[in-house]
Tab-separated table of N, CA and C in Angstrom:
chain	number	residue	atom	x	y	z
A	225	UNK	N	85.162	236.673	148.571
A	225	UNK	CA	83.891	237.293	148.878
A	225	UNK	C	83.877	238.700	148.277
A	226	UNK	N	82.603	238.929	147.492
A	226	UNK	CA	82.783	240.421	146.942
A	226	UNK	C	81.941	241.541	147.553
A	227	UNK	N	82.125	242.464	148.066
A	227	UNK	CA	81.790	243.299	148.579
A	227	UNK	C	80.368	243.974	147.791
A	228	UNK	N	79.905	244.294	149.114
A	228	UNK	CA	78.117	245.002	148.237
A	228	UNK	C	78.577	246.460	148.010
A	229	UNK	N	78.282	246.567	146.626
A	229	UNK	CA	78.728	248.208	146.094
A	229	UNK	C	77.540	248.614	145.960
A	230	UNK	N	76.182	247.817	146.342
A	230	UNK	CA	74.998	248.475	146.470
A	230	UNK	C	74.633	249.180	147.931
A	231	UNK	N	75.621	249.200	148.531
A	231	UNK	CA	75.159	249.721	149.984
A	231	UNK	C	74.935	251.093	150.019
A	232	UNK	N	74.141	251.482	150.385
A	232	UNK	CA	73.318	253.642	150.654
A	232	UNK	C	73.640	253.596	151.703
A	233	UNK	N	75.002	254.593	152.172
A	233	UNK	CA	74.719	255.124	153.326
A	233	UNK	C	73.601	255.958	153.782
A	234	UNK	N	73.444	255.597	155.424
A	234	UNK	CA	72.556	256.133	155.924
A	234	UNK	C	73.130	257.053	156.855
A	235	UNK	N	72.429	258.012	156.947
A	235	UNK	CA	72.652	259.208	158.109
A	235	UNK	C	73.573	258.710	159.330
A	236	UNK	N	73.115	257.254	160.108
A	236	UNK	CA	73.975	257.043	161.241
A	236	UNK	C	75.037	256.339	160.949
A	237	UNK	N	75.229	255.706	159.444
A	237	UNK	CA	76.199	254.982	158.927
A	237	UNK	C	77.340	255.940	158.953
A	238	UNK	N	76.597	257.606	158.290
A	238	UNK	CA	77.298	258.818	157.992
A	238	UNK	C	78.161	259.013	159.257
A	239	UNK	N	77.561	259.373	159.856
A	239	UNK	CA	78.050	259.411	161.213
A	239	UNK	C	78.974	258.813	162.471
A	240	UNK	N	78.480	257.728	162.217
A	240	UNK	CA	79.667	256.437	162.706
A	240	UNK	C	80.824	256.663	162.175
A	241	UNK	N	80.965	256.915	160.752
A	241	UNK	CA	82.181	256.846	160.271
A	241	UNK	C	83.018	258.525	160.126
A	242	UNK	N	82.419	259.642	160.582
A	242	UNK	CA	82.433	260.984	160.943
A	242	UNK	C	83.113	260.935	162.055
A	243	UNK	N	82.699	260.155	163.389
A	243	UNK	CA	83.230	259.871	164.737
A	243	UNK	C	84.404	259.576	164.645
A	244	UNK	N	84.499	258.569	163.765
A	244	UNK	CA	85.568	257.681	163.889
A	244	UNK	C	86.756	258.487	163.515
A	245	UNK	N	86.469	259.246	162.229
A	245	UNK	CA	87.290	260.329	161.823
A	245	UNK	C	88.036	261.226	162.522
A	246	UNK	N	87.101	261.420	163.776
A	246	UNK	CA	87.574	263.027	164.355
A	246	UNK	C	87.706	261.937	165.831
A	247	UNK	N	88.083	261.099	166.030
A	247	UNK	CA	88.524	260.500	166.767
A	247	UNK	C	90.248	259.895	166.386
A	248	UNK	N	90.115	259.924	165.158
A	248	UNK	CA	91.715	259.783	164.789
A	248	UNK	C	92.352	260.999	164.514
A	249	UNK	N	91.774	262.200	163.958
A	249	UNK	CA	92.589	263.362	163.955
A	249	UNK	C	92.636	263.922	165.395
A	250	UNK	N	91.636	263.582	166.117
A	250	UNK	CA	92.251	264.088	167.353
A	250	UNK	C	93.052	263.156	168.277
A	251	UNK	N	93.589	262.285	168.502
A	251	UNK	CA	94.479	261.369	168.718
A	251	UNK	C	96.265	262.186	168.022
A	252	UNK	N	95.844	261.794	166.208
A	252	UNK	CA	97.156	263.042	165.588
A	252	UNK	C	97.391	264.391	166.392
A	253	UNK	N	95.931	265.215	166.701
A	253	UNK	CA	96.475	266.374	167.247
A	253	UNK	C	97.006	266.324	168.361
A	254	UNK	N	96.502	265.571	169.429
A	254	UNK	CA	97.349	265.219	170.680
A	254	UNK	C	98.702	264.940	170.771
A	255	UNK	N	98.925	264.515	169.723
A	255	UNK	CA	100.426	263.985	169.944
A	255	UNK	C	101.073	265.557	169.332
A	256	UNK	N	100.600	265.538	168.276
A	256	UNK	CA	101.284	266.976	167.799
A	256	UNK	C	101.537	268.099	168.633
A	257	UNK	N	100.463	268.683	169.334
A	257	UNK	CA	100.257	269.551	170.674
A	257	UNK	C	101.544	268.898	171.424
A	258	UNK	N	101.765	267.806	171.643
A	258	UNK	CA	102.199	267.405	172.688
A	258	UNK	C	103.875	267.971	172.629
A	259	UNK	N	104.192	267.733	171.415
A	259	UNK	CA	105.505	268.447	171.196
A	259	UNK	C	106.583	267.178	170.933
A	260	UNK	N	105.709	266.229	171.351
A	260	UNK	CA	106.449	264.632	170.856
A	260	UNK	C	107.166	264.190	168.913
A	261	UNK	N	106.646	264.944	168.095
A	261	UNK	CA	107.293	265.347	167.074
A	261	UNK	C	107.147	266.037	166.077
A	262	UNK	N	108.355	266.536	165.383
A	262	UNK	CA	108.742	268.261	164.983
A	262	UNK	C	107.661	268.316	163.686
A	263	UNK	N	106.549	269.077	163.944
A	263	UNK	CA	105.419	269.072	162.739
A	263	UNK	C	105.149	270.256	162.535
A	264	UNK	N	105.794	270.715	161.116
A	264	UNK	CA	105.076	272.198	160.703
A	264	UNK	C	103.960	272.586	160.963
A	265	UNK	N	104.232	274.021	160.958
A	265	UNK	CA	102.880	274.605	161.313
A	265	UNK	C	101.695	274.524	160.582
A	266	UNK	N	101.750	274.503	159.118
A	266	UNK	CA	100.801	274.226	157.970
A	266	UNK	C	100.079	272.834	157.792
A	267	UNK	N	100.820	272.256	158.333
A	267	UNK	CA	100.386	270.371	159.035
A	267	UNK	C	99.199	270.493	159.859
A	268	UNK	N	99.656	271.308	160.930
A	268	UNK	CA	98.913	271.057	162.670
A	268	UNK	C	97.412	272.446	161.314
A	269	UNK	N	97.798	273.342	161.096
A	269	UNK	CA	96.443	273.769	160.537
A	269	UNK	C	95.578	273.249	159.816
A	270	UNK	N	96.374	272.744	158.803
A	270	UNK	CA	95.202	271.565	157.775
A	270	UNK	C	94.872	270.509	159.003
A	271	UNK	N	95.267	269.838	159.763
A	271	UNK	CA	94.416	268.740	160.628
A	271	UNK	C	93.036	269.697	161.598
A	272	UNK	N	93.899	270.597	161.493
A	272	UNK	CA	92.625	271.135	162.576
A	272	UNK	C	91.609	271.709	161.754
A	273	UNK	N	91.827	271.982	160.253
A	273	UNK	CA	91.109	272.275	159.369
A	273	UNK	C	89.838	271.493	159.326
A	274	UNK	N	90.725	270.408	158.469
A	274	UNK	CA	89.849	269.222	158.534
A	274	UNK	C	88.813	268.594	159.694
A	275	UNK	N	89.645	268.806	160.809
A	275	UNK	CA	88.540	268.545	162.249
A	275	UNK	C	87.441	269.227	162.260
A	276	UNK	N	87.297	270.943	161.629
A	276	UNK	CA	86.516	271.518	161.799
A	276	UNK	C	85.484	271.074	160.649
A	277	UNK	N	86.188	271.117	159.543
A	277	UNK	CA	84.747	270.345	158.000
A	277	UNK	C	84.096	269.557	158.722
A	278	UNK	N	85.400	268.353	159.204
A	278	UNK	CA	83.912	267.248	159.814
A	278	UNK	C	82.934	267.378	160.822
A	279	UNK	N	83.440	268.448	161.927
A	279	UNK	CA	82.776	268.594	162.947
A	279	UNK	C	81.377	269.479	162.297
A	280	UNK	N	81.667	270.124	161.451
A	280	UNK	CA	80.243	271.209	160.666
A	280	UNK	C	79.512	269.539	160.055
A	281	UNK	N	80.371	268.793	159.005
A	281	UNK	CA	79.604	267.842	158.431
A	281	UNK	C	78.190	267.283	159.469
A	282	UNK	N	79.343	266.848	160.915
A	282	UNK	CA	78.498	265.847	162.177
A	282	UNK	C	77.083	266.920	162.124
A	283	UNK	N	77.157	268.508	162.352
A	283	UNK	CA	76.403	268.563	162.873
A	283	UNK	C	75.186	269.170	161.386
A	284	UNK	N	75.479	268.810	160.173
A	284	UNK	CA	74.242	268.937	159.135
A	284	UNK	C	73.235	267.842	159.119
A	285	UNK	N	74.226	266.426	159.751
A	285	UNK	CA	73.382	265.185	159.752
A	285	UNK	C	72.289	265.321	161.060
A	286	UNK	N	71.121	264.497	160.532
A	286	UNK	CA	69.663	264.695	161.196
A	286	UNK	C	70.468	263.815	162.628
A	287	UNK	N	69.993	264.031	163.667
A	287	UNK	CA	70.244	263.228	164.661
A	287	UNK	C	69.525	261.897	164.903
């Protein structure tokens, strides 16, 4: 079966998959916080980096 490479995301498509995102880096950060294993400091900043792009991304999309 071949996949539709004609598909346009849409705003809530955008979004769904934004959630999902910052639902797995924050899962990573939990554990990291947690002290459960030894993760540089430049690690735990780029994830929380990244949490923050997407969290600005979530909120440019129209509701």
């Amino acid at each position: 079966m071949h996949a539709n490479v004609n598909v346009i995301p849409t705003p809530l498509f955008q979004r769904y998959e934004l959630m999902v995102e910052l639902g797995r880096l924050e899962m990573v950060l939990d554990t990291v916080r947690s002290g459960a294993t030894a993760v540089q400091a430049d690690t735990v900043n780029a994830l929380e980096s990244r949490y923050a792009r997407i969290q600005e991304a979530l909120s440019r999309l129209p509701a």
